[in-house]
């Protein structure tokens, strides 16, 4: 198919916003590879749960979930083929690392590990993960859940899959793909403290937001080790 132009993009944006966010207007941020499409509600509209922005690829016409980052950040991430940015060397003393948690995600016969993050700038979070936690109703939300080890390990797993798909010329990961990938997965989370602390290495029970995230991915709460 021919590459999309601005008129095509505006039409696709209107179609998507009409279906995904009735009452909102489309806002387009153009970059080299396409457009980031966001839905903006009128200021007079009652508070509504926002929807994640989408990326419209200029060449393929594909709509890809971009997440809840600012449009400029989504564009940069998409241009990197969903690869995280290089991590700079610390300019000063390394912040205190403990206490923390580490999660191990086992899918089939492979495992991924990640530790909890101490700030929102540690690593980019995959849109499937960030969109869920940032859109969670306040009734269930817990501060820092998106920086938990459980969220981090799923994010790293999905990011690795994005890189593999990009290198193989396959489309980016959709939610249905993610749910299929983690079918039968096992999640374990461990406490990390100073070596002298006897609780270091013990299993930590996952929080309610994490259990809801497992359900969102089609996994039962039993997929997470409880330490009981």
PDB file of C-alpha atoms in Angstrom:
ATOM      1  CA  UNK A   1       0.000   0.000   0.000  1.00  0.00           C
ATOM      2  CA  UNK A   2       1.050   3.605  -0.547  1.00  0.00           C
ATOM      3  CA  UNK A   3       2.427   5.553   2.387  1.00  0.00           C
ATOM      4  CA  UNK A   4      -0.189   7.479   4.335  1.00  0.00           C
ATOM      5  CA  UNK A   5      -0.365  11.251   4.136  1.00  0.00           C
ATOM      6  CA  UNK A   6      -1.683  13.764   6.658  1.00  0.00           C
ATOM      7  CA  UNK A   7      -5.223  13.574   5.284  1.00  0.00           C
ATOM      8  CA  UNK A   8      -5.209   9.783   5.607  1.00  0.00           C
ATOM      9  CA  UNK A   9      -3.892  10.062   9.150  1.00  0.00           C
ATOM     10  CA  UNK A  10      -6.576  12.532  10.185  1.00  0.00           C
ATOM     11  CA  UNK A  11      -9.288  10.239   8.829  1.00  0.00           C
ATOM     12  CA  UNK A  12      -7.862   7.192  10.618  1.00  0.00           C
ATOM     13  CA  UNK A  13      -7.523   9.229  13.807  1.00  0.00           C
ATOM     14  CA  UNK A  14     -11.176  10.294  13.663  1.00  0.00           C
ATOM     15  CA  UNK A  15     -12.269   6.692  13.137  1.00  0.00           C
ATOM     16  CA  UNK A  16     -10.194   5.429  16.051  1.00  0.00           C
ATOM     17  CA  UNK A  17     -11.242   8.162  18.496  1.00  0.00           C
ATOM     18  CA  UNK A  18     -14.916   7.758  17.578  1.00  0.00           C
ATOM     19  CA  UNK A  19     -14.737   4.089  18.505  1.00  0.00           C
ATOM     20  CA  UNK A  20     -12.334   4.212  21.449  1.00  0.00           C
ATOM     21  CA  UNK A  21     -13.189   7.528  23.107  1.00  0.00           C
ATOM     22  CA  UNK A  22     -16.632   8.849  22.111  1.00  0.00           C
ATOM     23  CA  UNK A  23     -16.927  12.553  22.779  1.00  0.00           C
ATOM     24  CA  UNK A  24     -13.191  13.200  22.487  1.00  0.00           C
ATOM     25  CA  UNK A  25     -11.304  14.827  19.641  1.00  0.00           C
ATOM     26  CA  UNK A  26      -8.226  13.360  17.954  1.00  0.00           C
ATOM     27  CA  UNK A  27      -4.855  15.029  18.446  1.00  0.00           C
ATOM     28  CA  UNK A  28      -2.020  14.061  16.106  1.00  0.00           C
ATOM     29  CA  UNK A  29       1.704  14.334  16.753  1.00  0.00           C
ATOM     30  CA  UNK A  30       3.614  13.720  13.522  1.00  0.00           C
ATOM     31  CA  UNK A  31       7.097  12.204  13.391  1.00  0.00           C
ATOM     32  CA  UNK A  32       9.198  10.536  10.697  1.00  0.00           C
ATOM     33  CA  UNK A  33       7.581   7.097  10.937  1.00  0.00           C
ATOM     34  CA  UNK A  34       3.982   8.219  11.323  1.00  0.00           C
ATOM     35  CA  UNK A  35       1.717   9.851  13.880  1.00  0.00           C
ATOM     36  CA  UNK A  36       0.951   9.474  17.563  1.00  0.00           C
ATOM     37  CA  UNK A  37      -2.824   9.734  17.973  1.00  0.00           C
ATOM     38  CA  UNK A  38      -4.256  10.828  21.311  1.00  0.00           C
ATOM     39  CA  UNK A  39      -7.837  11.371  22.435  1.00  0.00           C
ATOM     40  CA  UNK A  40      -8.555  14.710  24.120  1.00  0.00           C
ATOM     41  CA  UNK A  41     -11.821  15.343  25.924  1.00  0.00           C
ATOM     42  CA  UNK A  42     -13.284  18.859  26.204  1.00  0.00           C
ATOM     43  CA  UNK A  43     -12.418  20.654  29.436  1.00  0.00           C
ATOM     44  CA  UNK A  44     -16.144  20.900  30.175  1.00  0.00           C
ATOM     45  CA  UNK A  45     -16.557  17.138  29.961  1.00  0.00           C
ATOM     46  CA  UNK A  46     -16.843  15.148  33.208  1.00  0.00           C
ATOM     47  CA  UNK A  47     -13.711  13.321  34.301  1.00  0.00           C
ATOM     48  CA  UNK A  48     -13.234  10.239  32.198  1.00  0.00           C
ATOM     49  CA  UNK A  49     -10.721   7.441  32.177  1.00  0.00           C
ATOM     50  CA  UNK A  50      -8.296   8.232  29.391  1.00  0.00           C
ATOM     51  CA  UNK A  51      -7.327   5.757  26.705  1.00  0.00           C
ATOM     52  CA  UNK A  52      -3.742   5.021  25.694  1.00  0.00           C
ATOM     53  CA  UNK A  53      -2.363   6.846  22.695  1.00  0.00           C
ATOM     54  CA  UNK A  54      -1.858   4.930  19.469  1.00  0.00           C
ATOM     55  CA  UNK A  55       0.869   5.010  16.837  1.00  0.00           C
ATOM     56  CA  UNK A  56      -0.240   5.069  13.202  1.00  0.00           C
ATOM     57  CA  UNK A  57       2.587   3.766  11.044  1.00  0.00           C
ATOM     58  CA  UNK A  58       3.100   5.869   7.922  1.00  0.00           C
ATOM     59  CA  UNK A  59       4.222   2.976   5.704  1.00  0.00           C
ATOM     60  CA  UNK A  60       2.113   0.024   6.853  1.00  0.00           C
ATOM     61  CA  UNK A  61      -0.972   1.847   8.120  1.00  0.00           C
ATOM     62  CA  UNK A  62      -0.880  -0.291  11.274  1.00  0.00           C
ATOM     63  CA  UNK A  63      -2.268   1.082  14.545  1.00  0.00           C
ATOM     64  CA  UNK A  64      -0.089   0.139  17.506  1.00  0.00           C
ATOM     65  CA  UNK A  65      -0.720   0.763  21.207  1.00  0.00           C
ATOM     66  CA  UNK A  66       1.642   3.523  22.302  1.00  0.00           C
ATOM     67  CA  UNK A  67       0.693   3.824  25.962  1.00  0.00           C
ATOM     68  CA  UNK A  68       0.340   6.795  28.270  1.00  0.00           C
ATOM     69  CA  UNK A  69       3.705   8.498  27.817  1.00  0.00           C
ATOM     70  CA  UNK A  70       3.832  11.965  26.190  1.00  0.00           C
ATOM     71  CA  UNK A  71       3.523  11.777  22.381  1.00  0.00           C
ATOM     72  CA  UNK A  72       7.151  12.838  21.873  1.00  0.00           C
ATOM     73  CA  UNK A  73       8.359   9.975  24.080  1.00  0.00           C
ATOM     74  CA  UNK A  74       6.110   7.461  22.336  1.00  0.00           C
ATOM     75  CA  UNK A  75       7.479   8.592  18.964  1.00  0.00           C
ATOM     76  CA  UNK A  76      11.075   8.191  20.152  1.00  0.00           C
ATOM     77  CA  UNK A  77      10.331   4.743  21.530  1.00  0.00           C
ATOM     78  CA  UNK A  78       8.593   3.606  18.344  1.00  0.00           C
ATOM     79  CA  UNK A  79      11.499   4.900  16.247  1.00  0.00           C
ATOM     80  CA  UNK A  80      13.853   2.704  18.287  1.00  0.00           C
ATOM     81  CA  UNK A  81      11.805  -0.373  17.455  1.00  0.00           C
ATOM     82  CA  UNK A  82      10.567  -0.501  21.072  1.00  0.00           C
ATOM     83  CA  UNK A  83      14.115  -0.834  22.373  1.00  0.00           C
ATOM     84  CA  UNK A  84      14.783   0.885  25.710  1.00  0.00           C
ATOM     85  CA  UNK A  85      17.188   3.832  25.513  1.00  0.00           C
ATOM     86  CA  UNK A  86      20.833   3.328  26.506  1.00  0.00           C
ATOM     87  CA  UNK A  87      21.334   3.719  30.220  1.00  0.00           C
ATOM     88  CA  UNK A  88      23.808   6.493  31.135  1.00  0.00           C
ATOM     89  CA  UNK A  89      26.583   5.891  33.611  1.00  0.00           C
ATOM     90  CA  UNK A  90      25.733   7.333  37.041  1.00  0.00           C
ATOM     91  CA  UNK A  91      27.272  10.773  37.547  1.00  0.00           C
ATOM     92  CA  UNK A  92      27.549  10.437  41.303  1.00  0.00           C
ATOM     93  CA  UNK A  93      27.202   7.912  44.101  1.00  0.00           C
ATOM     94  CA  UNK A  94      24.827   5.041  43.379  1.00  0.00           C
ATOM     95  CA  UNK A  95      21.609   5.416  45.427  1.00  0.00           C
ATOM     96  CA  UNK A  96      20.942   2.991  48.231  1.00  0.00           C
ATOM     97  CA  UNK A  97      19.553  -0.193  46.699  1.00  0.00           C
ATOM     98  CA  UNK A  98      17.834  -1.822  49.667  1.00  0.00           C
ATOM     99  CA  UNK A  99      15.265  -2.825  50.640  1.00  0.00           C
ATOM    100  CA  UNK A 100      13.925  -4.001  47.309  1.00  0.00           C
ATOM    101  CA  UNK A 101      12.233  -6.952  45.680  1.00  0.00           C
ATOM    102  CA  UNK A 102      13.098  -9.134  42.719  1.00  0.00           C
ATOM    103  CA  UNK A 103      10.642 -11.054  40.576  1.00  0.00           C
ATOM    104  CA  UNK A 104      11.258 -14.128  38.474  1.00  0.00           C
ATOM    105  CA  UNK A 105       8.853 -14.815  35.623  1.00  0.00           C
ATOM    106  CA  UNK A 106       8.978 -18.337  34.236  1.00  0.00           C
ATOM    107  CA  UNK A 107       7.336 -18.988  30.879  1.00  0.00           C
ATOM    108  CA  UNK A 108       7.641 -22.527  29.540  1.00  0.00           C
ATOM    109  CA  UNK A 109      11.283 -23.416  30.234  1.00  0.00           C
ATOM    110  CA  UNK A 110      12.708 -19.874  30.285  1.00  0.00           C
ATOM    111  CA  UNK A 111      12.941 -17.337  33.090  1.00  0.00           C
ATOM    112  CA  UNK A 112      13.288 -13.561  33.262  1.00  0.00           C
ATOM    113  CA  UNK A 113      14.211 -11.573  36.356  1.00  0.00           C
ATOM    114  CA  UNK A 114      13.852  -7.916  37.303  1.00  0.00           C
ATOM    115  CA  UNK A 115      14.043  -5.939  40.494  1.00  0.00           C
ATOM    116  CA  UNK A 116      11.779  -3.204  41.749  1.00  0.00           C
ATOM    117  CA  UNK A 117      12.540   0.290  40.520  1.00  0.00           C
ATOM    118  CA  UNK A 118      13.222   3.268  42.708  1.00  0.00           C
ATOM    119  CA  UNK A 119      12.008   5.963  40.303  1.00  0.00           C
ATOM    120  CA  UNK A 120       9.901   6.440  37.186  1.00  0.00           C
ATOM    121  CA  UNK A 121      13.059   7.180  35.190  1.00  0.00           C
ATOM    122  CA  UNK A 122      14.851   3.868  35.779  1.00  0.00           C
ATOM    123  CA  UNK A 123      13.541   2.209  32.627  1.00  0.00           C
ATOM    124  CA  UNK A 124      10.758   2.745  30.128  1.00  0.00           C
ATOM    125  CA  UNK A 125       7.779   0.536  30.958  1.00  0.00           C
ATOM    126  CA  UNK A 126       6.081  -1.417  28.187  1.00  0.00           C
ATOM    127  CA  UNK A 127       2.720   0.168  27.230  1.00  0.00           C
ATOM    128  CA  UNK A 128       0.719  -2.943  28.116  1.00  0.00           C
ATOM    129  CA  UNK A 129       2.071  -2.680  31.661  1.00  0.00           C
ATOM    130  CA  UNK A 130       2.023   1.101  32.097  1.00  0.00           C
ATOM    131  CA  UNK A 131      -1.453   1.515  30.607  1.00  0.00           C
ATOM    132  CA  UNK A 132      -2.958  -1.000  33.021  1.00  0.00           C
ATOM    133  CA  UNK A 133      -1.422   0.415  36.196  1.00  0.00           C
ATOM    134  CA  UNK A 134      -1.906   4.077  35.282  1.00  0.00           C
ATOM    135  CA  UNK A 135      -5.561   3.540  34.361  1.00  0.00           C
ATOM    136  CA  UNK A 136      -6.344   1.569  37.522  1.00  0.00           C
ATOM    137  CA  UNK A 137      -9.194   3.094  39.567  1.00  0.00           C
ATOM    138  CA  UNK A 138      -8.077   4.790  42.774  1.00  0.00           C
ATOM    139  CA  UNK A 139     -10.000   2.198  44.805  1.00  0.00           C
ATOM    140  CA  UNK A 140      -7.475  -0.473  43.844  1.00  0.00           C
ATOM    141  CA  UNK A 141      -4.371   1.555  43.032  1.00  0.00           C
ATOM    142  CA  UNK A 142      -1.280   1.480  45.227  1.00  0.00           C
ATOM    143  CA  UNK A 143       1.499   4.014  45.023  1.00  0.00           C
ATOM    144  CA  UNK A 144       4.496   2.708  43.119  1.00  0.00           C
ATOM    145  CA  UNK A 145       2.787  -0.429  41.792  1.00  0.00           C
ATOM    146  CA  UNK A 146       4.032   0.287  38.267  1.00  0.00           C
ATOM    147  CA  UNK A 147       7.592   0.295  39.681  1.00  0.00           C
ATOM    148  CA  UNK A 148       7.152  -3.042  41.451  1.00  0.00           C
ATOM    149  CA  UNK A 149       9.379  -5.970  40.582  1.00  0.00           C
ATOM    150  CA  UNK A 150       6.368  -7.822  39.180  1.00  0.00           C
ATOM    151  CA  UNK A 151       5.501  -4.979  36.797  1.00  0.00           C
ATOM    152  CA  UNK A 152       9.175  -4.647  35.854  1.00  0.00           C
ATOM    153  CA  UNK A 153       9.657  -8.301  34.975  1.00  0.00           C
ATOM    154  CA  UNK A 154       6.572  -8.402  32.754  1.00  0.00           C
ATOM    155  CA  UNK A 155       7.724  -5.173  31.117  1.00  0.00           C
ATOM    156  CA  UNK A 156      11.195  -6.597  30.424  1.00  0.00           C
ATOM    157  CA  UNK A 157       9.645  -9.774  29.030  1.00  0.00           C
ATOM    158  CA  UNK A 158       7.372  -7.816  26.692  1.00  0.00           C
ATOM    159  CA  UNK A 159      10.206  -5.481  25.642  1.00  0.00           C
ATOM    160  CA  UNK A 160      12.367  -8.475  24.738  1.00  0.00           C
ATOM    161  CA  UNK A 161       9.508  -9.825  22.651  1.00  0.00           C
ATOM    162  CA  UNK A 162       9.149  -6.452  20.904  1.00  0.00           C
ATOM    163  CA  UNK A 163      12.830  -6.501  19.933  1.00  0.00           C
ATOM    164  CA  UNK A 164      12.537 -10.048  18.580  1.00  0.00           C
ATOM    165  CA  UNK A 165       9.442  -9.134  16.596  1.00  0.00           C
ATOM    166  CA  UNK A 166      11.050  -6.014  15.181  1.00  0.00           C
ATOM    167  CA  UNK A 167      14.131  -7.942  14.056  1.00  0.00           C
ATOM    168  CA  UNK A 168      11.925 -10.608  12.461  1.00  0.00           C
ATOM    169  CA  UNK A 169       9.793  -8.025  10.652  1.00  0.00           C
ATOM    170  CA  UNK A 170       6.699  -8.927  12.650  1.00  0.00           C
ATOM    171  CA  UNK A 171       4.096  -6.441  13.946  1.00  0.00           C
ATOM    172  CA  UNK A 172       4.408  -5.060  17.482  1.00  0.00           C
ATOM    173  CA  UNK A 173       2.925  -6.916  20.407  1.00  0.00           C
ATOM    174  CA  UNK A 174      -0.840  -6.681  20.861  1.00  0.00           C
ATOM    175  CA  UNK A 175      -2.671  -7.481  24.090  1.00  0.00           C
ATOM    176  CA  UNK A 176      -3.978 -10.763  22.674  1.00  0.00           C
ATOM    177  CA  UNK A 177      -0.402 -11.740  21.781  1.00  0.00           C
ATOM    178  CA  UNK A 178       0.803 -10.870  25.278  1.00  0.00           C
ATOM    179  CA  UNK A 179      -1.890 -12.990  26.885  1.00  0.00           C
ATOM    180  CA  UNK A 180      -0.955 -15.927  24.698  1.00  0.00           C
ATOM    181  CA  UNK A 181       2.748 -15.494  25.473  1.00  0.00           C
ATOM    182  CA  UNK A 182       2.266 -15.655  29.244  1.00  0.00           C
ATOM    183  CA  UNK A 183      -0.173 -18.555  29.240  1.00  0.00           C
ATOM    184  CA  UNK A 184       0.844 -20.910  32.044  1.00  0.00           C
ATOM    185  CA  UNK A 185       3.459 -18.487  33.408  1.00  0.00           C
ATOM    186  CA  UNK A 186       4.703 -18.629  36.997  1.00  0.00           C
ATOM    187  CA  UNK A 187       5.627 -15.522  39.004  1.00  0.00           C
ATOM    188  CA  UNK A 188       7.810 -15.488  42.119  1.00  0.00           C
ATOM    189  CA  UNK A 189       8.837 -12.366  44.024  1.00  0.00           C
ATOM    190  CA  UNK A 190      11.615 -12.288  46.598  1.00  0.00           C
ATOM    191  CA  UNK A 191      12.642  -9.788  49.246  1.00  0.00           C
ATOM    192  CA  UNK A 192      16.140  -8.311  48.825  1.00  0.00           C
ATOM    193  CA  UNK A 193      17.828  -6.804  51.861  1.00  0.00           C
ATOM    194  CA  UNK A 194      21.316  -6.605  53.314  1.00  0.00           C
ATOM    195  CA  UNK A 195      23.084  -9.952  53.574  1.00  0.00           C
ATOM    196  CA  UNK A 196      22.785 -10.047  57.347  1.00  0.00           C
ATOM    197  CA  UNK A 197      18.994  -9.814  57.233  1.00  0.00           C
ATOM    198  CA  UNK A 198      17.459 -13.313  57.559  1.00  0.00           C
ATOM    199  CA  UNK A 199      14.380 -12.192  55.607  1.00  0.00           C
ATOM    200  CA  UNK A 200      16.451 -11.609  52.467  1.00  0.00           C
ATOM    201  CA  UNK A 201      15.471 -14.085  49.782  1.00  0.00           C
ATOM    202  CA  UNK A 202      12.087 -14.936  51.263  1.00  0.00           C
ATOM    203  CA  UNK A 203       9.041 -14.937  49.003  1.00  0.00           C
ATOM    204  CA  UNK A 204       6.870 -11.812  49.049  1.00  0.00           C
ATOM    205  CA  UNK A 205       3.120 -11.935  48.523  1.00  0.00           C
ATOM    206  CA  UNK A 206       2.101  -9.860  45.494  1.00  0.00           C
ATOM    207  CA  UNK A 207      -0.106  -6.823  46.075  1.00  0.00           C
ATOM    208  CA  UNK A 208      -3.703  -6.508  44.904  1.00  0.00           C
ATOM    209  CA  UNK A 209      -2.809  -4.344  41.851  1.00  0.00           C
ATOM    210  CA  UNK A 210      -0.369  -7.029  40.713  1.00  0.00           C
ATOM    211  CA  UNK A 211      -2.965  -9.771  41.170  1.00  0.00           C
ATOM    212  CA  UNK A 212      -5.413  -7.693  39.132  1.00  0.00           C
ATOM    213  CA  UNK A 213      -2.737  -7.315  36.458  1.00  0.00           C
ATOM    214  CA  UNK A 214      -2.318 -11.088  36.346  1.00  0.00           C
ATOM    215  CA  UNK A 215      -6.064 -11.394  35.828  1.00  0.00           C
ATOM    216  CA  UNK A 216      -5.838  -8.764  33.063  1.00  0.00           C
ATOM    217  CA  UNK A 217      -3.298 -11.007  31.331  1.00  0.00           C
ATOM    218  CA  UNK A 218      -5.497 -14.061  31.701  1.00  0.00           C
ATOM    219  CA  UNK A 219      -3.516 -15.562  34.588  1.00  0.00           C
ATOM    220  CA  UNK A 220      -5.053 -16.705  37.851  1.00  0.00           C
ATOM    221  CA  UNK A 221      -3.818 -15.429  41.238  1.00  0.00           C
ATOM    222  CA  UNK A 222      -2.320 -18.886  41.765  1.00  0.00           C
ATOM    223  CA  UNK A 223       0.274 -17.966  39.126  1.00  0.00           C
ATOM    224  CA  UNK A 224       1.978 -15.865  41.817  1.00  0.00           C
ATOM    225  CA  UNK A 225       3.833 -17.632  44.617  1.00  0.00           C
ATOM    226  CA  UNK A 226       2.510 -16.556  48.017  1.00  0.00           C
ATOM    227  CA  UNK A 227       5.210 -17.731  50.360  1.00  0.00           C
ATOM    228  CA  UNK A 228       2.668 -19.584  52.496  1.00  0.00           C
TER     229      UNK A 228
END
